[in-house]
JSON list of C-alpha atoms in Angstrom, two decimals:
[
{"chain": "U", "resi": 1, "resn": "UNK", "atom": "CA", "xyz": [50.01, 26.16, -31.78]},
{"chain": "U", "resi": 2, "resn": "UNK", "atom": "CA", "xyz": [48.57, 26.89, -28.13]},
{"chain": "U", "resi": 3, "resn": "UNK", "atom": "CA", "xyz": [50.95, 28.45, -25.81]},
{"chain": "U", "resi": 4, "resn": "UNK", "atom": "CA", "xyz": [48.31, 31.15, -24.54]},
{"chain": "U", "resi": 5, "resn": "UNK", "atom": "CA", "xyz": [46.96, 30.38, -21.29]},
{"chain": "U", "resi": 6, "resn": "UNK", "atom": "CA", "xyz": [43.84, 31.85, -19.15]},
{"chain": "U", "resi": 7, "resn": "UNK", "atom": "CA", "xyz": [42.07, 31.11, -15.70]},
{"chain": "U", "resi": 8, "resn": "UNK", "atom": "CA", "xyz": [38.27, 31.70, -16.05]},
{"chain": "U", "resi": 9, "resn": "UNK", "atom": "CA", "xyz": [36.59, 32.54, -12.63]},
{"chain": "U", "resi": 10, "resn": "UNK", "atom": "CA", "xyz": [32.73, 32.34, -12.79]},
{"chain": "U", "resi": 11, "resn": "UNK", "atom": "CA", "xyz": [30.79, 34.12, -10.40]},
{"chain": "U", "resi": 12, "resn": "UNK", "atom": "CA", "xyz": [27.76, 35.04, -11.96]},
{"chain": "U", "resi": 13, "resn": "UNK", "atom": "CA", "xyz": [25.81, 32.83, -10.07]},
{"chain": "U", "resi": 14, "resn": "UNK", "atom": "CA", "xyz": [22.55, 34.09, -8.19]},
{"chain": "U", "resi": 15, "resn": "UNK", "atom": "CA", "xyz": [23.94, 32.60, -5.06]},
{"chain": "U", "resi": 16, "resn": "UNK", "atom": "CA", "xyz": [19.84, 31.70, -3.52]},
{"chain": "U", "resi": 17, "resn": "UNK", "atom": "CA", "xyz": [21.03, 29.00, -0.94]},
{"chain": "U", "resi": 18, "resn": "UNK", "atom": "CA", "xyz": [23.73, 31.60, 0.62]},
{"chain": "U", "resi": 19, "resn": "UNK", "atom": "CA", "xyz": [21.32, 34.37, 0.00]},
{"chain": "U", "resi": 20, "resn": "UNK", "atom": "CA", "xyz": [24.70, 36.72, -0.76]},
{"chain": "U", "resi": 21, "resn": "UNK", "atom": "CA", "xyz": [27.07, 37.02, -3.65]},
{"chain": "U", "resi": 22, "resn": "UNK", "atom": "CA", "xyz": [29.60, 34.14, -3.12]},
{"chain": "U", "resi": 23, "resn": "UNK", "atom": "CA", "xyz": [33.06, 36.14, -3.97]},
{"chain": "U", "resi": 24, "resn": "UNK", "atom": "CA", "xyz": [31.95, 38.54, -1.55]},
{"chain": "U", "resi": 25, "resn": "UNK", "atom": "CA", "xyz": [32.08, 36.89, 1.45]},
{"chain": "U", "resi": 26, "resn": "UNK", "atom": "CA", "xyz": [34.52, 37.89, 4.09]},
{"chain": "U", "resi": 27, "resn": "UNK", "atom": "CA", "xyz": [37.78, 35.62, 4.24]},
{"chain": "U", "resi": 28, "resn": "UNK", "atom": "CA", "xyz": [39.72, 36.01, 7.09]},
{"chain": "U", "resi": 29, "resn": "UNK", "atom": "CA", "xyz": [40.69, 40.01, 6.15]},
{"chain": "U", "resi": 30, "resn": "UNK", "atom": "CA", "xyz": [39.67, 40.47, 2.40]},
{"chain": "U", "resi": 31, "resn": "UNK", "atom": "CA", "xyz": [36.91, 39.19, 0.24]},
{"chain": "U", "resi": 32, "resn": "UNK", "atom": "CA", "xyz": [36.70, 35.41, -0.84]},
{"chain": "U", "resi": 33, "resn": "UNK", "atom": "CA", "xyz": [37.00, 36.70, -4.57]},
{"chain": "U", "resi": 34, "resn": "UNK", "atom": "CA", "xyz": [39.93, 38.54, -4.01]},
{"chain": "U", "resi": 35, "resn": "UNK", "atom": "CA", "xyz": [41.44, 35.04, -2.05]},
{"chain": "U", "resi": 36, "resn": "UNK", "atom": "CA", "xyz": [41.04, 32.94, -5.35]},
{"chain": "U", "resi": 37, "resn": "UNK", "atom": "CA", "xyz": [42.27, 35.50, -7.04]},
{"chain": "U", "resi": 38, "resn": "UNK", "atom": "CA", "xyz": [45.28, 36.10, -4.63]},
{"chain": "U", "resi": 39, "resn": "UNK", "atom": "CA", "xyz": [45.70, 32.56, -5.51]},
{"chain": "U", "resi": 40, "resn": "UNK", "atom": "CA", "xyz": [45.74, 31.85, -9.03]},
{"chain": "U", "resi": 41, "resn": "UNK", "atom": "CA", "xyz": [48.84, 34.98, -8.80]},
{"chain": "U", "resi": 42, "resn": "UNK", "atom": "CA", "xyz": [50.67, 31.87, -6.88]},
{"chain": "U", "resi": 43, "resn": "UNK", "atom": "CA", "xyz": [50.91, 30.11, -10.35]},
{"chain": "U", "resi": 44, "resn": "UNK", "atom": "CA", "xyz": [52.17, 30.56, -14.02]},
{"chain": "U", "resi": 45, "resn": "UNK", "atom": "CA", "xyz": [49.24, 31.77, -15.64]},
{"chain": "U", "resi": 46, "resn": "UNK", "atom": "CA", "xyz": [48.45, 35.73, -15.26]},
{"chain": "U", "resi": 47, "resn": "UNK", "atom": "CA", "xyz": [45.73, 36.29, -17.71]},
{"chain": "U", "resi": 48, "resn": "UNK", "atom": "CA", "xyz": [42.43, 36.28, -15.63]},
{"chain": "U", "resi": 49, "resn": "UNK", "atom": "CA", "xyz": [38.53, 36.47, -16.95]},
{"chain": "U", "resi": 50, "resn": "UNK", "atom": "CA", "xyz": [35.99, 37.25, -14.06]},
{"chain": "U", "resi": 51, "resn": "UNK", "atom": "CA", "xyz": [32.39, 36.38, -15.16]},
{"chain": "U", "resi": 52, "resn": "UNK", "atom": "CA", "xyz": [29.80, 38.54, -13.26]},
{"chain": "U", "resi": 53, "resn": "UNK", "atom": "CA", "xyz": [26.01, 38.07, -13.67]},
{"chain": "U", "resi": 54, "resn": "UNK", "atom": "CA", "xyz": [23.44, 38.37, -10.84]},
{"chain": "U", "resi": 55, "resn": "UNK", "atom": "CA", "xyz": [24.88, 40.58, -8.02]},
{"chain": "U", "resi": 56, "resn": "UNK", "atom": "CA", "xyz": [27.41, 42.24, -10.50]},
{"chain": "U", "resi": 57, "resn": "UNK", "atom": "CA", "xyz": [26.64, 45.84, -9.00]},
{"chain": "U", "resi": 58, "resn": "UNK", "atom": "CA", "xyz": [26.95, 44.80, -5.60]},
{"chain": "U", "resi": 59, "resn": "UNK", "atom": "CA", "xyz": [30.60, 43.71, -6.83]},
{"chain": "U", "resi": 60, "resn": "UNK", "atom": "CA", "xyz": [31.59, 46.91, -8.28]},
{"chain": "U", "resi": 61, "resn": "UNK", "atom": "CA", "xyz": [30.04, 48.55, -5.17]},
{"chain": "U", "resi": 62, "resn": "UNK", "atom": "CA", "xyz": [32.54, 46.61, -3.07]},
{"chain": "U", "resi": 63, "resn": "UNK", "atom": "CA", "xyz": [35.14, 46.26, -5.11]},
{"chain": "U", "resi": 64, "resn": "UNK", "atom": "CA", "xyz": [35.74, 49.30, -7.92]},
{"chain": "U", "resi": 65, "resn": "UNK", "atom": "CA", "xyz": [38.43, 48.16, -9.82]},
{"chain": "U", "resi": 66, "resn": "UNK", "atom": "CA", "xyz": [36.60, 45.39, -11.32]},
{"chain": "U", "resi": 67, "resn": "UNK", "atom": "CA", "xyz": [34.31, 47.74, -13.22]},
{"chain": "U", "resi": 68, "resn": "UNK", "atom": "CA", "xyz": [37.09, 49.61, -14.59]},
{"chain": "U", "resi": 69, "resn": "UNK", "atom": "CA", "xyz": [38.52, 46.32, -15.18]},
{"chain": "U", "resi": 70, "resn": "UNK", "atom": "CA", "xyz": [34.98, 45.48, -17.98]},
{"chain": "U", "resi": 71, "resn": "UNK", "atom": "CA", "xyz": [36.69, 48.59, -20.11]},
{"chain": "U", "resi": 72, "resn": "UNK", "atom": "CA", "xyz": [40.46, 47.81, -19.89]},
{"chain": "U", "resi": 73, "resn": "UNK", "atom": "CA", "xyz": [43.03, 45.33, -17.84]},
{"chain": "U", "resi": 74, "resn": "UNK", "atom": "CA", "xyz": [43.40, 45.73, -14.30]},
{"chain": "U", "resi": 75, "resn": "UNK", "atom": "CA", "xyz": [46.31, 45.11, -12.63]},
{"chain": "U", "resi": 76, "resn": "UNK", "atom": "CA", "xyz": [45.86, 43.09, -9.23]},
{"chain": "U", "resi": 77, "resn": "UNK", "atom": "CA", "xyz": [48.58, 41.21, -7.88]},
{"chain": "U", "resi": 78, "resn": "UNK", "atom": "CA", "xyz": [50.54, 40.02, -10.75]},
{"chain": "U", "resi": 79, "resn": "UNK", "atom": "CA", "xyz": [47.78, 39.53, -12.76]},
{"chain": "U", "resi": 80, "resn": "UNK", "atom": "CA", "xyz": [46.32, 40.74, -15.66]},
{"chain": "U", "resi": 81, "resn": "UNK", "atom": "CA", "xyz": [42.23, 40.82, -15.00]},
{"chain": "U", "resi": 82, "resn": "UNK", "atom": "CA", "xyz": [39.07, 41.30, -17.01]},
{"chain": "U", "resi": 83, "resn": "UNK", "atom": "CA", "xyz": [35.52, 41.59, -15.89]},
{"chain": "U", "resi": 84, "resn": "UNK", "atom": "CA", "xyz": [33.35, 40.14, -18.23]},
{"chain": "U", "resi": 85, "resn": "UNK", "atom": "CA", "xyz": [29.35, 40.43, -17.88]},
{"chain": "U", "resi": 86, "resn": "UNK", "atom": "CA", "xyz": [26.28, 38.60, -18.46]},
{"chain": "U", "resi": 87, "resn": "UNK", "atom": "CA", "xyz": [23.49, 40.19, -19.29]},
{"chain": "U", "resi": 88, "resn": "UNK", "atom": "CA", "xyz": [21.46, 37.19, -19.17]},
{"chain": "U", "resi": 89, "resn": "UNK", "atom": "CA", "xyz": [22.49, 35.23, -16.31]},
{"chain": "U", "resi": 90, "resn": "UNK", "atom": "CA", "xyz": [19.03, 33.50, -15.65]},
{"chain": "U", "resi": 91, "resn": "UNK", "atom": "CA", "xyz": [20.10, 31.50, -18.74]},
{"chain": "U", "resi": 92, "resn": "UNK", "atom": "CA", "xyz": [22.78, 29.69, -16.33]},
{"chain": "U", "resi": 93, "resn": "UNK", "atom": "CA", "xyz": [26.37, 28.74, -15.79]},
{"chain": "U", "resi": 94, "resn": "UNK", "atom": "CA", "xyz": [27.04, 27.73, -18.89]},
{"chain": "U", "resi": 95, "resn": "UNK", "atom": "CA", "xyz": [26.13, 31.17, -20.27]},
{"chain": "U", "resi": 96, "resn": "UNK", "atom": "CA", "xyz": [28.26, 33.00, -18.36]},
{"chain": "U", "resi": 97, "resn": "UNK", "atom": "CA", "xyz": [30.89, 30.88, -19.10]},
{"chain": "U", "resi": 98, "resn": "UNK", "atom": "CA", "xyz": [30.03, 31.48, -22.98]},
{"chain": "U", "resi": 99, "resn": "UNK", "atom": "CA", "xyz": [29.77, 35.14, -22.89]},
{"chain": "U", "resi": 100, "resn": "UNK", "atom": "CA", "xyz": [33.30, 35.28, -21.38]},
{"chain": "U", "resi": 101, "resn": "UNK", "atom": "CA", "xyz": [34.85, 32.55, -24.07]},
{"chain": "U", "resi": 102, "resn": "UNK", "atom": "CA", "xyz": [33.29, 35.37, -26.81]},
{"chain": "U", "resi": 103, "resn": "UNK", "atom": "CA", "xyz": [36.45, 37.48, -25.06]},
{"chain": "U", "resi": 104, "resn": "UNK", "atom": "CA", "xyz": [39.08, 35.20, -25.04]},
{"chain": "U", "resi": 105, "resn": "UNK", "atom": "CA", "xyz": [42.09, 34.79, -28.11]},
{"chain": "U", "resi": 106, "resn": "UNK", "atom": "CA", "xyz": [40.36, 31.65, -29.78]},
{"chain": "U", "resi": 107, "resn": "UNK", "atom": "CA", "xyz": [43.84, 30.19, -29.38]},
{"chain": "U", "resi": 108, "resn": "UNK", "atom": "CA", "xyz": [43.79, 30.09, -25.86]},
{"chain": "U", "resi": 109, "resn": "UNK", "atom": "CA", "xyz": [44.17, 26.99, -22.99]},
{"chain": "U", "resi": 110, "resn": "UNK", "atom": "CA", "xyz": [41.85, 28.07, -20.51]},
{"chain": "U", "resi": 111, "resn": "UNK", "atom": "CA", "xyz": [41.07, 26.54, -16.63]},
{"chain": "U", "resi": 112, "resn": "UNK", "atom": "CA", "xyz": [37.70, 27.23, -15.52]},
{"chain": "U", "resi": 113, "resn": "UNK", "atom": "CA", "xyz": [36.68, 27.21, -11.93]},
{"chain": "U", "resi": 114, "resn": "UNK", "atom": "CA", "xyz": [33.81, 28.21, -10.14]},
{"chain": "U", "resi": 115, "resn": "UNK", "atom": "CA", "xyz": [33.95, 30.75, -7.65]},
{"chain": "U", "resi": 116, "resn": "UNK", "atom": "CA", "xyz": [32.24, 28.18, -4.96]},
{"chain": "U", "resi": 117, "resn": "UNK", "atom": "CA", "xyz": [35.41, 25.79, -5.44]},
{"chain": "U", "resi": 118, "resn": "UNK", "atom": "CA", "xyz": [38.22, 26.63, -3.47]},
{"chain": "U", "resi": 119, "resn": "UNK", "atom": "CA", "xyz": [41.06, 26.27, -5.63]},
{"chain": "U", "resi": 120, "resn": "UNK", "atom": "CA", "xyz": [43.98, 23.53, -5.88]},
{"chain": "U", "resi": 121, "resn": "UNK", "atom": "CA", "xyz": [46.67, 24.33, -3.46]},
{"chain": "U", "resi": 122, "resn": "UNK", "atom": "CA", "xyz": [49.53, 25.80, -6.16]},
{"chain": "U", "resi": 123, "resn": "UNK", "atom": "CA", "xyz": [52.00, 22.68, -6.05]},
{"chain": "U", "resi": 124, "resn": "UNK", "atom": "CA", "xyz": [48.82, 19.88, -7.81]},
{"chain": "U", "resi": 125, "resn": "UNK", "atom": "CA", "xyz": [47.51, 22.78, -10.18]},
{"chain": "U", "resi": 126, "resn": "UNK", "atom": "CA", "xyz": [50.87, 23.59, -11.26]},
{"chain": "U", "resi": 127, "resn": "UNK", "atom": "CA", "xyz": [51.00, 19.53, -11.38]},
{"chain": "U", "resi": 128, "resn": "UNK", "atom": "CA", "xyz": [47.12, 19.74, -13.90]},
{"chain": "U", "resi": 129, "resn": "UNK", "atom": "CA", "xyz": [48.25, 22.92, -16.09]},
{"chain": "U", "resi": 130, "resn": "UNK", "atom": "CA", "xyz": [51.24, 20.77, -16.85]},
{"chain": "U", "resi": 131, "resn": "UNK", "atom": "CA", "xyz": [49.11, 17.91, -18.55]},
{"chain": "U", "resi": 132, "resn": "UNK", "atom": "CA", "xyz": [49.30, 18.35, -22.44]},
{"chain": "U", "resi": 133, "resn": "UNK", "atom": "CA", "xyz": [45.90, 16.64, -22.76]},
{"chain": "U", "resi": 134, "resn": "UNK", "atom": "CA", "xyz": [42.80, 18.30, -24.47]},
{"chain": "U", "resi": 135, "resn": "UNK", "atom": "CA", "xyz": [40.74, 17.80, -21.21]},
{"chain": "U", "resi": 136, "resn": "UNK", "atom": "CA", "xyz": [42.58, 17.68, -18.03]},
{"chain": "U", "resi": 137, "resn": "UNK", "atom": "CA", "xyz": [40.45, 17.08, -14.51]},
{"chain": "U", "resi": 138, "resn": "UNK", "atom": "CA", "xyz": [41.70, 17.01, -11.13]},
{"chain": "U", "resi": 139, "resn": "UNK", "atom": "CA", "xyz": [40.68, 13.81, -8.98]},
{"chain": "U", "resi": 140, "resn": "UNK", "atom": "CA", "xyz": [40.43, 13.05, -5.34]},
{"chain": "U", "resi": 141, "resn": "UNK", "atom": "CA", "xyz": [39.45, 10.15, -4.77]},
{"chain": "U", "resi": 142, "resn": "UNK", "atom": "CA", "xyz": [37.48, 9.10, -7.09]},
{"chain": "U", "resi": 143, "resn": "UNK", "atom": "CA", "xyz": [35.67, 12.08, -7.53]},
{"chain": "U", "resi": 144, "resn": "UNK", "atom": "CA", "xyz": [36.62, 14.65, -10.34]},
{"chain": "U", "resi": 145, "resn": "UNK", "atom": "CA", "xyz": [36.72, 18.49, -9.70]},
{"chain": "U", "resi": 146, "resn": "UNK", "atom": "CA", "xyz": [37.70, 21.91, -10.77]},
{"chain": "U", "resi": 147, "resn": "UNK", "atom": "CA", "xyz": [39.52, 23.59, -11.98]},
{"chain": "U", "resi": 148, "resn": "UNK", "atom": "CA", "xyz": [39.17, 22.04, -15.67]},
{"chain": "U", "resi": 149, "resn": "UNK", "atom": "CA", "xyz": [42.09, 22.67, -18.27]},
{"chain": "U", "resi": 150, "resn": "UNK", "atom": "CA", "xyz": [40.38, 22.84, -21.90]},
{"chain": "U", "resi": 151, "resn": "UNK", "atom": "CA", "xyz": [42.28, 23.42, -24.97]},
{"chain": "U", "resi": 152, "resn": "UNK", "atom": "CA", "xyz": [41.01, 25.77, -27.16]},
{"chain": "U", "resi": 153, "resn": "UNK", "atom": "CA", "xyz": [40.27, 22.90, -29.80]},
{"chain": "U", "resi": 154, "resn": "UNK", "atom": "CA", "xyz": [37.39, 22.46, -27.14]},
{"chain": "U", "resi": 155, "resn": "UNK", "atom": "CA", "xyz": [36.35, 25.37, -25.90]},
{"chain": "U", "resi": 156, "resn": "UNK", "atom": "CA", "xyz": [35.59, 26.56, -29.59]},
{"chain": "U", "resi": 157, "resn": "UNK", "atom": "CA", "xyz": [32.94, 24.85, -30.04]},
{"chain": "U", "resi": 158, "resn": "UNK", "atom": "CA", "xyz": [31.36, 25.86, -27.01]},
{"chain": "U", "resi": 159, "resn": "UNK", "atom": "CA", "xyz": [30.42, 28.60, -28.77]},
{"chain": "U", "resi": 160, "resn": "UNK", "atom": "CA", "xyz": [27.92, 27.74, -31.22]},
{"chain": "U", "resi": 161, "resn": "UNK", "atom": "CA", "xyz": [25.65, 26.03, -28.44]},
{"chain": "U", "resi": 162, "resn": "UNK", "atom": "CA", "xyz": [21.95, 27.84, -27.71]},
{"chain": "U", "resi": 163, "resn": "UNK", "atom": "CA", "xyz": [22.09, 28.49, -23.74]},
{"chain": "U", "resi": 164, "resn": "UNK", "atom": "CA", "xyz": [18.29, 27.68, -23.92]},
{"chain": "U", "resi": 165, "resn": "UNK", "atom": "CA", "xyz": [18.98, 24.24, -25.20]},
{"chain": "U", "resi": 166, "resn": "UNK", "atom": "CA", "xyz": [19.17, 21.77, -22.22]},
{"chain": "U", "resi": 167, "resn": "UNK", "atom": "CA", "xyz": [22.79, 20.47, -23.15]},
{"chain": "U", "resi": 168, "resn": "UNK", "atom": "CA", "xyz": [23.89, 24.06, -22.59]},
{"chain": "U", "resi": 169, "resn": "UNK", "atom": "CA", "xyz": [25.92, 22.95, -20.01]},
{"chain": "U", "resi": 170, "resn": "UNK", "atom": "CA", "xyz": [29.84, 22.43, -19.33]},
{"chain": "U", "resi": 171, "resn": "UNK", "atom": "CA", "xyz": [29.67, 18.85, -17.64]},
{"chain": "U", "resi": 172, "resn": "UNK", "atom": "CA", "xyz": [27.24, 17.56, -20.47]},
{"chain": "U", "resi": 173, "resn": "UNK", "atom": "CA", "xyz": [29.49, 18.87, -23.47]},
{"chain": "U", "resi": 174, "resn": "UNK", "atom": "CA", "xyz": [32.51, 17.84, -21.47]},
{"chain": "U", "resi": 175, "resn": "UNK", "atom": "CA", "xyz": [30.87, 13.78, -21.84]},
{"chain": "U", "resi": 176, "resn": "UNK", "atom": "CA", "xyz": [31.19, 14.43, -25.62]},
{"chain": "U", "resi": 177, "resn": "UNK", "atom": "CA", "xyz": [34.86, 14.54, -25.77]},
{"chain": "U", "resi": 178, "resn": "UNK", "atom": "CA", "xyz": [36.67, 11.29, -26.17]},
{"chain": "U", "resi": 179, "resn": "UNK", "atom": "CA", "xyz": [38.23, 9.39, -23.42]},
{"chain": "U", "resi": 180, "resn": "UNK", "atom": "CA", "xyz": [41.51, 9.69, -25.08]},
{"chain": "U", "resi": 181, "resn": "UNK", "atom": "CA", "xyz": [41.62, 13.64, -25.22]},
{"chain": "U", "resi": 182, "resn": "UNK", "atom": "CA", "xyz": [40.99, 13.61, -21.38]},
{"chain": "U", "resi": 183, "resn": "UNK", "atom": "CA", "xyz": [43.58, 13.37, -18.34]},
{"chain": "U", "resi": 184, "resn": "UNK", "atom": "CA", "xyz": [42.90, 12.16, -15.10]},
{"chain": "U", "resi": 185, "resn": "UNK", "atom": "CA", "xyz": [45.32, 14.21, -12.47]},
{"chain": "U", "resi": 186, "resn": "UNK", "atom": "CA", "xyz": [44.87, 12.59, -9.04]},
{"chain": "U", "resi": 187, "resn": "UNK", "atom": "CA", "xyz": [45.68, 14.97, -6.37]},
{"chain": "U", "resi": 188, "resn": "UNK", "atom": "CA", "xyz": [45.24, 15.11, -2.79]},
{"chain": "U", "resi": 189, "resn": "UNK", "atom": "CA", "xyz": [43.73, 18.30, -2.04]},
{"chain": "U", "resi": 190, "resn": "UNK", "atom": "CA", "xyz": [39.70, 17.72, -0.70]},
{"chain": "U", "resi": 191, "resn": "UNK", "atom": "CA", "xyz": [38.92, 21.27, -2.18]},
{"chain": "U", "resi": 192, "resn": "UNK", "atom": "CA", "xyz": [38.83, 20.40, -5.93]},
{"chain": "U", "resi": 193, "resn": "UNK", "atom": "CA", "xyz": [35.07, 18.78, -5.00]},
{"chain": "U", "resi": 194, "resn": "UNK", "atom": "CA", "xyz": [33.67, 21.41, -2.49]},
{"chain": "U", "resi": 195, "resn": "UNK", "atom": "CA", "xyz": [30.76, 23.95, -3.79]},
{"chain": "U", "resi": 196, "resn": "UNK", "atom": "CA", "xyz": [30.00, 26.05, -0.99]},
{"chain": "U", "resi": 197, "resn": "UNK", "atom": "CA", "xyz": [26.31, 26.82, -1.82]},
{"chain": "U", "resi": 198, "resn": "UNK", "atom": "CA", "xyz": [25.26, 27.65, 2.03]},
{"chain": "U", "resi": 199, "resn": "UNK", "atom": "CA", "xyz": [26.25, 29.59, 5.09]},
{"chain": "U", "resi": 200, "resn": "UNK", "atom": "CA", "xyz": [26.64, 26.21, 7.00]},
{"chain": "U", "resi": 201, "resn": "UNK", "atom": "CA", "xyz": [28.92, 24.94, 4.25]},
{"chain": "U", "resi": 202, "resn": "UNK", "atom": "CA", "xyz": [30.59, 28.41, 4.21]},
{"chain": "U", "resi": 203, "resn": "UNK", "atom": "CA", "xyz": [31.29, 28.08, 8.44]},
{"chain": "U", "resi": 204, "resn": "UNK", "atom": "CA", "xyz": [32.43, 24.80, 8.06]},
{"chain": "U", "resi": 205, "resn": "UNK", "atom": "CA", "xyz": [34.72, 25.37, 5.25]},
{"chain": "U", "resi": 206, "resn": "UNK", "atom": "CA", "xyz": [35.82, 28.21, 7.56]},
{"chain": "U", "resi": 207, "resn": "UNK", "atom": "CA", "xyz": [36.25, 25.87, 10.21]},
{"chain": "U", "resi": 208, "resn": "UNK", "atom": "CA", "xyz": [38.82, 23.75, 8.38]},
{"chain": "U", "resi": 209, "resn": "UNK", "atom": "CA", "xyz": [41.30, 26.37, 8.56]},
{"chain": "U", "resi": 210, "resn": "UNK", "atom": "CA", "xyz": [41.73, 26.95, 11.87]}
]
């Protein structure tokens, strides 16, 4: 039976449009990675995988504890993290996201989210981790979002997919699950369906907070 839980932050990304490693831009007085990270410590689950790819030097350059973190678990904030990465990032996403399921308990409910994704305010997520579904996705309006709570029944079989084949990614192999393993969470935060790929979408985003 699944009781394990783990938040899966991808950042592996090679980040061309904003022409800089995503989790390392500045937010307000830290880094933007250390922000979602300071957020998922708002919320039950403590067991954290970071998946690094492109850029992951310029990471450890800025932020050390996440290459000790690769060898052992790091304690930031509450939470229990592990770097985890890619050697083969121009194979995508989805490989990134596979080579950090290869590290996980196989009995594990993971959420995945994106490092370009803001993440749910605490009160909806804590609202989606509570869903008992296989598949859980928040909604606004229509629109779904991240993060994505996948049982481990799922995830599993992530594993056996070639990262060279074209369905090697997570929204096609998501389609393949049937409608009555997913859950639909509405919730009302806007930042479930952002992907801040540019600096103008990065000032704006910026902009909202003031």
């Amino acid at each position: 039976m699944e009781n394990k839980k783990a938040f899966i932050l991808l950042a592996g990304g090679k980040s061309e449009r904003m022409g800089v490693a995503k989790g390392l831009l500045k937010y307000q007085q830290t880094f933007w990675i250390l922000e979602q990270l300071n957020r998922i410590s708002k919320i039950s689950i403590k067991e954290v995988y970071i998946g690094l790819g492109y850029y992951y030097d310029h990471y450890f350059s800025a932020i050390p504890w996440l290459k000790i973190a690769q060898k052992k678990t790091f304690e930031f904030q509450g939470l229990n993290v592990k770097t985890v990465i890619n050697k083969n990032p121009d194979l995508g996403s989805f490989s990134t996201l596979q080579t950090v399921l290869k590290a996980i308990p196989k009995q594990t409910t993971i959420l995945i989210n994106p490092i370009d994704t803001p993440l749910l305010n605490s009160e909806e997520l804590a609202k989606l981790i509570s869903e008992k579904n296989e598949v859980v996705f928040p909604n606004f309006e229509g629109k779904n979002g991240h993060p994505i709570k996948i049982s481990s029944r799922i995830w599993n079989n992530f594993l056996t997919i070639n990262t060279k084949d074209k369905n090697a990614r997570l929204d096609f192999q998501l389609k393949k699950v049937s409608p009555t393993k997913i859950t639909i969470v509405n919730v009302s935060d806007r930042a479930i369906i952002l992907n801040l790929n540019t600096k103008k979408e990065w000032v704006s985003f910026l902009k909202t907070l003031k």
